[in-house]
Coordinates of N, CA and C and ligand atoms in Angstrom, one line a residue:
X1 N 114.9 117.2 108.9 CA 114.6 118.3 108.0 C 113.5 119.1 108.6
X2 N 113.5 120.5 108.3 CA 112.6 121.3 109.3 C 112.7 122.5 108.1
X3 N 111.3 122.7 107.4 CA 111.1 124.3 106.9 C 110.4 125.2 107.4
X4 N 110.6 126.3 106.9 CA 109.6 127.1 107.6 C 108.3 126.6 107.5
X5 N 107.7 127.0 108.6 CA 106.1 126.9 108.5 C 104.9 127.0 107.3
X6 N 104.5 126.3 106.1 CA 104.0 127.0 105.2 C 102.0 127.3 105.2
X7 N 101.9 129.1 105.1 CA 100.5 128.6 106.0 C 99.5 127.5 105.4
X8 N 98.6 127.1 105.8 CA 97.6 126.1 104.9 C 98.0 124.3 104.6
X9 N 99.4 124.4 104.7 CA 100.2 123.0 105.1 C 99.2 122.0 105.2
X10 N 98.6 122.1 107.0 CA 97.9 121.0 107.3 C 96.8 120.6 106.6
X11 N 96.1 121.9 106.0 CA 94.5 121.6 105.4 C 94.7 120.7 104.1
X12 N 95.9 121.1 103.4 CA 96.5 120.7 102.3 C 96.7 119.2 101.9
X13 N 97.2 118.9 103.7 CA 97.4 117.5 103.6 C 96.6 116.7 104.1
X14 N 95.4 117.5 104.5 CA 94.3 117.0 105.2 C 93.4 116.0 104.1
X15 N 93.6 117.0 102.7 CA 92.6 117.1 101.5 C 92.7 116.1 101.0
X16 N 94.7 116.2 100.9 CA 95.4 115.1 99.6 C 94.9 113.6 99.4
X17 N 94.9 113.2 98.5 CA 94.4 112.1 98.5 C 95.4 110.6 98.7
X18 N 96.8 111.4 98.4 CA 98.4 110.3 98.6 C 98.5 110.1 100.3
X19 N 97.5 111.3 101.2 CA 98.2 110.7 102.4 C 96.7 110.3 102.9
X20 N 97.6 109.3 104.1 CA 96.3 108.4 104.5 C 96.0 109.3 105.9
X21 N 94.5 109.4 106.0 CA 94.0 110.2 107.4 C 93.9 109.2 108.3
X22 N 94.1 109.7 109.5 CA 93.5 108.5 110.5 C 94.0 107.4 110.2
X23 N 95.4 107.2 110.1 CA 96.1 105.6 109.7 C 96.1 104.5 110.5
X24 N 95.8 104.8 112.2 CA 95.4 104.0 112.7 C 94.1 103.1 112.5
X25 N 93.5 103.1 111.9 CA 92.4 102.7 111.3 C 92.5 102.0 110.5
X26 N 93.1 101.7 109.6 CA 94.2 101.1 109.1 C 95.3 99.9 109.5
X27 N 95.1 99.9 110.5 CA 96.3 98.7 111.1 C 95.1 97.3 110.8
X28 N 96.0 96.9 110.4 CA 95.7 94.7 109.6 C 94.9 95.0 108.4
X29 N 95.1 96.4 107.7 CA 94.2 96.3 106.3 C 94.4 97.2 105.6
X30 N 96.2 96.9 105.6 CA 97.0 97.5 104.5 C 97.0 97.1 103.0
X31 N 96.5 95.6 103.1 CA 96.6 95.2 101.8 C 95.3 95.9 101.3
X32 N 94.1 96.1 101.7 CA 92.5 96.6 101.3 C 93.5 97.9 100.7
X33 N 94.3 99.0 101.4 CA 94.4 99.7 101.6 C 94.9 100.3 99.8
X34 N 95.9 99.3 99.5 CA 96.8 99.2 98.3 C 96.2 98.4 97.1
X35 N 95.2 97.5 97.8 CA 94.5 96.3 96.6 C 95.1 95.4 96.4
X36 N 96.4 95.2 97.1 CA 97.0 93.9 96.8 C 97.7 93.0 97.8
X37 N 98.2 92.2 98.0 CA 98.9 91.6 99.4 C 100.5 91.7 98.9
X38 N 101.1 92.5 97.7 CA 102.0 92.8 98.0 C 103.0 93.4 99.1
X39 N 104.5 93.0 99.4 CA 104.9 93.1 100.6 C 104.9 95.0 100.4
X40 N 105.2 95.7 102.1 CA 104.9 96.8 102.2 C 106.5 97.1 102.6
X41 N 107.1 98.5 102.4 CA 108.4 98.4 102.7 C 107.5 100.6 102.9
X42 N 108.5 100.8 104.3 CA 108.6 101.8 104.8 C 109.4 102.7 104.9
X43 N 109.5 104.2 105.0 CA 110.3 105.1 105.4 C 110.4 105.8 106.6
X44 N 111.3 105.7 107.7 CA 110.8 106.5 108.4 C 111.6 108.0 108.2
X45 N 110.7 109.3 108.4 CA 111.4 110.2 108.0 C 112.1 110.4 107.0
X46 N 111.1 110.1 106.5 CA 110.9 110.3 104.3 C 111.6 111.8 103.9
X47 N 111.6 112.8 104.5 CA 112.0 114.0 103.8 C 111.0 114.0 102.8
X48 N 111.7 115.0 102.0 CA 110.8 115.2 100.7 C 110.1 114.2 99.9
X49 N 110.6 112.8 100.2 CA 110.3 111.8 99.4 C 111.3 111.5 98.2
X50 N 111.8 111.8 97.5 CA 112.7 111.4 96.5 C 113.0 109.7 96.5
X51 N 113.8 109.3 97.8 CA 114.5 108.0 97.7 C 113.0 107.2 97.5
X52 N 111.7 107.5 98.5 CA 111.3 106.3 98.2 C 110.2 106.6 96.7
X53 N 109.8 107.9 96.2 CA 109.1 107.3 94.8 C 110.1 106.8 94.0
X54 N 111.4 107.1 94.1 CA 112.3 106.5 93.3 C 112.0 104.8 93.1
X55 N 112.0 104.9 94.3 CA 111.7 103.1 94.6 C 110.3 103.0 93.7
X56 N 109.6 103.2 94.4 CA 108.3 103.1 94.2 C 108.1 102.8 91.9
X57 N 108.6 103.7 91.7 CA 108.7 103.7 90.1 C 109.7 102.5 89.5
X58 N 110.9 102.3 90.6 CA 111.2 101.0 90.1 C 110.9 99.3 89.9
X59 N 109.9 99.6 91.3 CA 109.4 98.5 92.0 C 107.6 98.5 91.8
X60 N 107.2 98.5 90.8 CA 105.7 98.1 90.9 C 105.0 97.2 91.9
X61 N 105.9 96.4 92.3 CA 105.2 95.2 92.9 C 105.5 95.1 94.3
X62 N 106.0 96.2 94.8 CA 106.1 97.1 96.2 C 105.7 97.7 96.5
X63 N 104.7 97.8 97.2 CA 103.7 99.1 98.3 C 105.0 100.1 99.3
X64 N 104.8 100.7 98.9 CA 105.8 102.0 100.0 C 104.8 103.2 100.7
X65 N 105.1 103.3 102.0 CA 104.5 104.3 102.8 C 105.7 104.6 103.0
X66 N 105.4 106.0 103.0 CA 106.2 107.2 103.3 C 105.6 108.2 104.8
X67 N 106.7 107.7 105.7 CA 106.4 109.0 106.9 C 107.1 109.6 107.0
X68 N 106.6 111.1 107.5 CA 106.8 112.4 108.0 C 106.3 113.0 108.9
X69 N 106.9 113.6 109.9 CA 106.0 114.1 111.0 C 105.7 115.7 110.7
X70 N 106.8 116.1 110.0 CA 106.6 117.7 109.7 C 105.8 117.7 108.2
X71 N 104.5 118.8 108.4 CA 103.8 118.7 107.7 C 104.2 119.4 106.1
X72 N 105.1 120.6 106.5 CA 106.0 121.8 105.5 C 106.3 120.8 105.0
X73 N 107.0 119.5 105.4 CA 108.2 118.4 104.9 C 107.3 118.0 103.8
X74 N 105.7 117.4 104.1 CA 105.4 115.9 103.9 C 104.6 117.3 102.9
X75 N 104.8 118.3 102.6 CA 103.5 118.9 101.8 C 104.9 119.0 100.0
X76 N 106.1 119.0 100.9 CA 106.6 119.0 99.5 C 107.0 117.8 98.5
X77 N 106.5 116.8 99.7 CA 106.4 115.0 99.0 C 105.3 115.1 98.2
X78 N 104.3 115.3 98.7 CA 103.0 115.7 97.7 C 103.0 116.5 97.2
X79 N 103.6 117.6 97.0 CA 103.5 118.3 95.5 C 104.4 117.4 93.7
X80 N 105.3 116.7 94.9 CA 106.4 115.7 94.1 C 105.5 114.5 93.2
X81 N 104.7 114.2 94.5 CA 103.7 113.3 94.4 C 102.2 113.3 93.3
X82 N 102.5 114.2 93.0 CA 100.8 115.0 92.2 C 101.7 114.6 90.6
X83 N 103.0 114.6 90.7 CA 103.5 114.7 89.0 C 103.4 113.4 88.4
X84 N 103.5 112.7 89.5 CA 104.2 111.3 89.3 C 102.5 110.0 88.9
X85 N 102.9 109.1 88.4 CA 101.5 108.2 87.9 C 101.9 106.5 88.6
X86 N 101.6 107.2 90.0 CA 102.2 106.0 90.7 C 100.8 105.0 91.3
X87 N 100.6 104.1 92.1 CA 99.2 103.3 92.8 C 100.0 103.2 93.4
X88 N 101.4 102.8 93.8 CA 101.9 101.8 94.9 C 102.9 103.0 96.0
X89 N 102.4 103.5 96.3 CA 102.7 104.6 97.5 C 101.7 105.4 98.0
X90 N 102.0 105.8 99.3 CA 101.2 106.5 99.8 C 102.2 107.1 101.5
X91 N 101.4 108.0 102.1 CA 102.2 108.9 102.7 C 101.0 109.1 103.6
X92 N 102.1 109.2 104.9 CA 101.3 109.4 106.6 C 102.1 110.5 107.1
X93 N 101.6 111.6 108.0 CA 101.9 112.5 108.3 C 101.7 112.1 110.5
X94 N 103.2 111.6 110.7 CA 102.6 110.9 112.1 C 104.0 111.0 112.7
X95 N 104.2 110.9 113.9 CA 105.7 110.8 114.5 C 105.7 108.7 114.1
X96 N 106.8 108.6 114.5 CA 107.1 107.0 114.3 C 106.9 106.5 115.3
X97 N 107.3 107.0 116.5 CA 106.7 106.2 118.2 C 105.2 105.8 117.7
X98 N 104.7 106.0 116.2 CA 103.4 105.7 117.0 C 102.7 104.7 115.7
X99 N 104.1 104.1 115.5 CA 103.8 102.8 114.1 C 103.0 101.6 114.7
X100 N 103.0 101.1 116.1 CA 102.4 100.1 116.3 C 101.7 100.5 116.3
X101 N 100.7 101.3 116.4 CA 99.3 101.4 116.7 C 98.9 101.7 115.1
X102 N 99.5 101.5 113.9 CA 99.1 101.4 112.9 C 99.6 100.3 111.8
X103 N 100.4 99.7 112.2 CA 100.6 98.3 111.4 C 100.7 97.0 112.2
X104 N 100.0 96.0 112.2 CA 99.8 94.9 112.6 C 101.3 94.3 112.7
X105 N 101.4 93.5 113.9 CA 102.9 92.5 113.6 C 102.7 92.0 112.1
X106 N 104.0 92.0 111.7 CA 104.2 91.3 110.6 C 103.7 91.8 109.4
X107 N 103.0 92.9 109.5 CA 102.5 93.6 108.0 C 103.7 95.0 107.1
X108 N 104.7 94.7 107.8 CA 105.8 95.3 106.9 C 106.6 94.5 107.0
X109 N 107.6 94.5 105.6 CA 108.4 93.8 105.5 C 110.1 94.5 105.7
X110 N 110.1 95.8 105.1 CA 111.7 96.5 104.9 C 111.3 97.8 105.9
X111 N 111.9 98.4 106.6 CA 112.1 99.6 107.2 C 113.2 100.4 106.8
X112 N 113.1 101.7 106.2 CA 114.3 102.1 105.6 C 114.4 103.4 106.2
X113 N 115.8 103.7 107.0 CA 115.8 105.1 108.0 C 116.9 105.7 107.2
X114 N 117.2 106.9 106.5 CA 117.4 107.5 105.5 C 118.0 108.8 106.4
X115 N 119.1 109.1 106.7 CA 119.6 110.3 107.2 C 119.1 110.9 108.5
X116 N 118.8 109.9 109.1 CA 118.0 110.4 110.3 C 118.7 111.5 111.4
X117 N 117.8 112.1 111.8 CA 118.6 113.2 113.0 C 119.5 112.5 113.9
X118 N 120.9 112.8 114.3 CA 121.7 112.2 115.0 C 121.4 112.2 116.5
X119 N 120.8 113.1 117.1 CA 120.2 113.7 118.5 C 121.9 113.3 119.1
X120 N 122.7 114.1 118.9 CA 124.2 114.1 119.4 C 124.1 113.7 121.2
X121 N 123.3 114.3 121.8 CA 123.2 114.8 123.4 C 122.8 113.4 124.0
X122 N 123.6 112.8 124.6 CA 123.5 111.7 125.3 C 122.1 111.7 126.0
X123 N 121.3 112.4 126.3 CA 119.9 113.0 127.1 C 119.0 112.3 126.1
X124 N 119.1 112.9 124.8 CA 118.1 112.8 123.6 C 118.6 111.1 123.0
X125 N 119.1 110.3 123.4 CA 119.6 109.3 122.7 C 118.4 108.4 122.3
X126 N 117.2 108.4 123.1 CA 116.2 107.9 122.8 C 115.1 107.9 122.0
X127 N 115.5 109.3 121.4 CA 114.9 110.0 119.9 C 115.6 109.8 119.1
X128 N 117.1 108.5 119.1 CA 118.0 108.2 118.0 C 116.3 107.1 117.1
X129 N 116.7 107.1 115.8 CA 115.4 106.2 115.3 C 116.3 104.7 115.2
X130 N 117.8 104.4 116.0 CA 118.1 103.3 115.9 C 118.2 103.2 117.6
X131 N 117.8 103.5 118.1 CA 117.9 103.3 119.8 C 116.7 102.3 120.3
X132 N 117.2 101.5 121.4 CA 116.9 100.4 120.9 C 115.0 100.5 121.5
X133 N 114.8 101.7 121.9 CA 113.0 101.7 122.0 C 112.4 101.9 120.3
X134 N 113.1 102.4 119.5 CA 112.7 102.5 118.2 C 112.6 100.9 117.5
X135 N 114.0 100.6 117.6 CA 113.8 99.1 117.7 C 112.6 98.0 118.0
X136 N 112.7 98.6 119.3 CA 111.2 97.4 119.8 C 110.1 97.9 118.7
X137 N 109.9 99.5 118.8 CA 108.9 99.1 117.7 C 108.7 98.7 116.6
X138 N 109.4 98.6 115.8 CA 110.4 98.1 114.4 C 110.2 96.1 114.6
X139 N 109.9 96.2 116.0 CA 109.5 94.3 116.1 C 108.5 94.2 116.2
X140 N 107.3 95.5 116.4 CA 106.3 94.7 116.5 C 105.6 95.0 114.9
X141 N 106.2 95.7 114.1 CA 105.4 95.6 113.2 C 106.1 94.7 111.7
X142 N 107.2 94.6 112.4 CA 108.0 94.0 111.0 C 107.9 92.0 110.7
X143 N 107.6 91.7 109.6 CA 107.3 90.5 110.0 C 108.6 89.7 109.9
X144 N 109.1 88.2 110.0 CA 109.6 87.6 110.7 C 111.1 87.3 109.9
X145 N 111.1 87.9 108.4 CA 112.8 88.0 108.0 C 112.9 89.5 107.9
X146 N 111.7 90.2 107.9 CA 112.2 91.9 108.1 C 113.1 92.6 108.4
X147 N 113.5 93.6 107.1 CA 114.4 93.7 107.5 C 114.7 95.5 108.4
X148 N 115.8 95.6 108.8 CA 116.1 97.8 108.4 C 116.9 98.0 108.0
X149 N 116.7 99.0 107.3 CA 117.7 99.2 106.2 C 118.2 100.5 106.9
X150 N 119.4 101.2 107.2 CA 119.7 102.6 107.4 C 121.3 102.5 106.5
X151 N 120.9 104.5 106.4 CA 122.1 104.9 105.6 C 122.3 106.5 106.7
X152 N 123.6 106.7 107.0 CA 123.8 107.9 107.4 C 125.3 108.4 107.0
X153 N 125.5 109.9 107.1 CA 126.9 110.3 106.8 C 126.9 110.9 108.1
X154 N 126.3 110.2 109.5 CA 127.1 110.9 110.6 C 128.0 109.8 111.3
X155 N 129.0 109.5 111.2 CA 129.6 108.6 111.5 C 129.4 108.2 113.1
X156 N 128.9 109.5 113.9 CA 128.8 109.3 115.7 C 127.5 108.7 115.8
X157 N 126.9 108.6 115.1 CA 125.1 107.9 114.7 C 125.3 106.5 114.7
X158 N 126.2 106.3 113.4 CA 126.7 105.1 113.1 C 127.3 103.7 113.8
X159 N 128.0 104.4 114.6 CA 129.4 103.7 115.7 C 127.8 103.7 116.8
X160 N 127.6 104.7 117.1 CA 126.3 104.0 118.2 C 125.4 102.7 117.7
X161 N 125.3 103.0 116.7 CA 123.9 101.8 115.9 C 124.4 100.7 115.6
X162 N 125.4 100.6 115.3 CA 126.5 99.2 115.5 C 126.6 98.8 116.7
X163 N 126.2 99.6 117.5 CA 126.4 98.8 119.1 C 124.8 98.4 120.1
X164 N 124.5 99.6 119.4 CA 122.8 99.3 119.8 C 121.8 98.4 119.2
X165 N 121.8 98.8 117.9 CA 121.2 96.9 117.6 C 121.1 96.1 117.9
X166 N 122.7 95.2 117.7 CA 122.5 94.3 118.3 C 122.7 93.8 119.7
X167 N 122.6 95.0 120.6 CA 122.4 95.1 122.0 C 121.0 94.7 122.2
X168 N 119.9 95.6 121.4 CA 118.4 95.2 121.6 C 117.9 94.2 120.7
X169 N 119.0 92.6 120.2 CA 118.6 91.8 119.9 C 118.4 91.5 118.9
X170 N 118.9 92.3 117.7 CA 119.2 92.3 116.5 C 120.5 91.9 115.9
X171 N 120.3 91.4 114.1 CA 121.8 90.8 113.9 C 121.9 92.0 112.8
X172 N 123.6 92.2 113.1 CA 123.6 93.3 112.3 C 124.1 92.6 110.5
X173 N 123.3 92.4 109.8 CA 124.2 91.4 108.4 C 124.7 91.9 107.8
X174 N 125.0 93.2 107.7 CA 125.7 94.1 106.4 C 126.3 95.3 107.1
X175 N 127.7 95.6 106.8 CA 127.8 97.0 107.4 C 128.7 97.8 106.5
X176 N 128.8 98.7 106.3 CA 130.2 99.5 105.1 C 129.8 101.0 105.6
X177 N 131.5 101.6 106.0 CA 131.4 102.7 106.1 C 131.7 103.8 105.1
X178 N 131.9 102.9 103.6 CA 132.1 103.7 102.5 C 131.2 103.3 101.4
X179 N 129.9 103.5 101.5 CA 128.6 102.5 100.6 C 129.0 102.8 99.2
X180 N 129.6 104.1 98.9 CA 129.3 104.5 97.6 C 130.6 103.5 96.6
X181 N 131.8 103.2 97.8 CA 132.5 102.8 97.0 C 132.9 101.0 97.9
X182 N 132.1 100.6 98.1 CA 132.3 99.3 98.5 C 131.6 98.4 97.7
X183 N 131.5 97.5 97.4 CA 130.7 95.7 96.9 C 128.9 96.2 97.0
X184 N 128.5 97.2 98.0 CA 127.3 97.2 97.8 C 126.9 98.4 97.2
X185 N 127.8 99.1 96.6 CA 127.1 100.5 95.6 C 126.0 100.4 94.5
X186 N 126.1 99.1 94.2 CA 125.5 98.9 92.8 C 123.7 98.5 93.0
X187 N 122.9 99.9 92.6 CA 121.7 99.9 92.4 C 121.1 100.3 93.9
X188 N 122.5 101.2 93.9 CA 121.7 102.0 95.4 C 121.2 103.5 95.2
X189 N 119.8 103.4 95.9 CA 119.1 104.6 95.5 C 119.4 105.7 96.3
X190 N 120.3 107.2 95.6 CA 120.2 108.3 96.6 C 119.0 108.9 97.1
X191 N 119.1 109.2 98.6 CA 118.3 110.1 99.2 C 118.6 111.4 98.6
X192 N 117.8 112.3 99.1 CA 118.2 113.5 99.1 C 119.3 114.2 99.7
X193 N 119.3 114.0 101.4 CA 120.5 114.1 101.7 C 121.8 113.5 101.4
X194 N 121.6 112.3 101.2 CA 122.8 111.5 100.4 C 124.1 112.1 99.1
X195 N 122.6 112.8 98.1 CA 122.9 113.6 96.8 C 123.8 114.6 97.6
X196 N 123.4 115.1 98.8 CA 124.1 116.2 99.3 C 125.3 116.0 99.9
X197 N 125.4 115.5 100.9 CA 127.0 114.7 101.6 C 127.7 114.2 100.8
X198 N 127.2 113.4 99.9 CA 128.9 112.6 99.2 C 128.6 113.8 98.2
X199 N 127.9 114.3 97.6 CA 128.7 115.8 96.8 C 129.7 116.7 97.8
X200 N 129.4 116.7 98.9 CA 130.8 117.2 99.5 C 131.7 116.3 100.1
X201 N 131.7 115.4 99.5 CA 133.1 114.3 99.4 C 132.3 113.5 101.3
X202 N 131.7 113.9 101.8 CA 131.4 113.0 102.6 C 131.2 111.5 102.2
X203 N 132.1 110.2 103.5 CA 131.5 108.9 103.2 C 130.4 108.4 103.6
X204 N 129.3 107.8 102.8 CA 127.9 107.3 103.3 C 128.2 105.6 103.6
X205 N 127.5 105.9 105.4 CA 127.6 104.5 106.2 C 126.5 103.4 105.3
X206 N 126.4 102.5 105.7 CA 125.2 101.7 105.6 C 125.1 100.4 106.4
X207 N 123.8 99.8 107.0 CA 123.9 98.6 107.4 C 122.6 98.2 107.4
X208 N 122.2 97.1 107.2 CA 121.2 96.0 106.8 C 121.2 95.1 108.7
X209 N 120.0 95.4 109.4 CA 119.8 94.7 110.4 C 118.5 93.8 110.3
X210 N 118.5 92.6 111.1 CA 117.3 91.6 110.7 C 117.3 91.1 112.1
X211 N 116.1 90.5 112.6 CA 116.3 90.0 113.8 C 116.7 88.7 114.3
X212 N 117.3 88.5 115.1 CA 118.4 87.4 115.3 C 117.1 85.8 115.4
X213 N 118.1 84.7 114.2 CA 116.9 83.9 114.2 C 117.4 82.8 115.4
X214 N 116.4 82.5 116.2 CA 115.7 81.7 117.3 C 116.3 80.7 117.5
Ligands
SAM301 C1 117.5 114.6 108.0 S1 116.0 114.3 107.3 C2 116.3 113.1 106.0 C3 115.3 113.0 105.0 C4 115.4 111.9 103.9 N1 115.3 110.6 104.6 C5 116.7 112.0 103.2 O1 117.6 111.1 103.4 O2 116.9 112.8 102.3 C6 115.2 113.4 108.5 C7 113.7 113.5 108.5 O3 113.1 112.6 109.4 C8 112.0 113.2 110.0 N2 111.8 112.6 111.3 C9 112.7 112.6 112.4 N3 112.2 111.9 113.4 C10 111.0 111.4 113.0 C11 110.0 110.6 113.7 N4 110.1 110.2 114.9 N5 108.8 110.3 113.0 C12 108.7 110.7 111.7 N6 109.6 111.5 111.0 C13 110.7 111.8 111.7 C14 112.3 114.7 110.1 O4 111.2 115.5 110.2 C15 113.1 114.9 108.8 O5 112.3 115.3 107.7

């Protein structure tokens, strides 16, 4: 997702108090961070935010960080974010290549990739967020039944990530290429883009990967 530029964006999110500055500073003292040692579950490439304060409001007892690398993106999570009377979320404004250097192995537990850019061009396959260098990073910060969760309606995304996972060592445990209307519909939270594809009759993929146990 990509908006126009809005001026003052960055100072905005500089100020806010939902997103965390300097997150690297931060790595092994996430719980300080939240107040509690509840488990941490992530977004990468949150969008607006919707899917995860959704969560976040359902799940008290879940810490959710929300990342965005576009700041236009991550300024209209926080405006979302100013209405809401939440403690257990919070929001980084950072590309995802750059999670290990902000969460300790093992200090996340759920990874959730939400409509991510397909990068179609066999060149760009390494800016897929399921390719298997995203992956590696995804191990070093996830701890040891961790899971990722992804949902997409591009089916050419999909058929690759079923093969790339568990090529870089992952089991794939769940897969359905029609979520809305399969066994796992029930108390699934739409994204934003989600609300938008299956309202044009598009089918939303899904699959649940964990890393292969030892
Ligand atoms: C297509 S949007 C989907 C938004 C939301 N997850 C949803 O399902 O409605 C993908 C988002 O991921 C962000 N994104 C893509 N690559 C990223 C990366 N490497 N690090 C952080 N954010 C990223 C983009 O800026 C964009 O806002």
């Amino acid at each position: 997702m990509r908006l126009r530029h809005i001026p003052g964006a960055e100072k905005q999110i500089e100020e806010s108090t939902f997103v965390i500055q300097e997150p690297e500073q931060k790595k092994g003292c996430w719980a300080e961070v939240f107040g509690n040692e509840n488990p941490i579950h992530i977004e990468v490439g949150m969008g607006k935010g919707k899917f995860l304060m959704e969560l976040a409001q359902q799940n008290p007892d879940i810490n959710y960080v929300g990342i965005e690398m576009y700041s236009s993106v991550l300024l209209k999570a926080i405006q979302k974010r100013e209405t809401l009377e939440l403690t257990n979320i919070c929001f980084m404004c950072v590309d995802a290549r750059k999670l290990a250097d902000i969460f300790k192995k093992g200090e996340v537990a759920k990874i959730y990739l939400n409509f991510s850019d397909p990068w179609p061009k066999d060149r760009h396959a390494k800016r897929r967020l399921t390719s298997p260098q995203f992956m590696a990073v995804y191990d070093q910060i996830l701890c040891p039944e961790g899971k990722v969760e992804f949902k997409t309606d591009n089916r050419g995304l999909f058929d690759y990530s079923l093969e790339a996972i568990p090529e870089a060592g992952w089991e794939i445990e769940m897969h359905t290429f029609d979520l809305h209307h399969s066994e796992y519909a029930e108390g699934n939270v739409m994204t934003e883009y989600e609300t938008k594809f299956s309202g044009e009759g598009k089918p939303i993929c899904k699959l649940i990967a964990s890393r292969k146990s030892q």
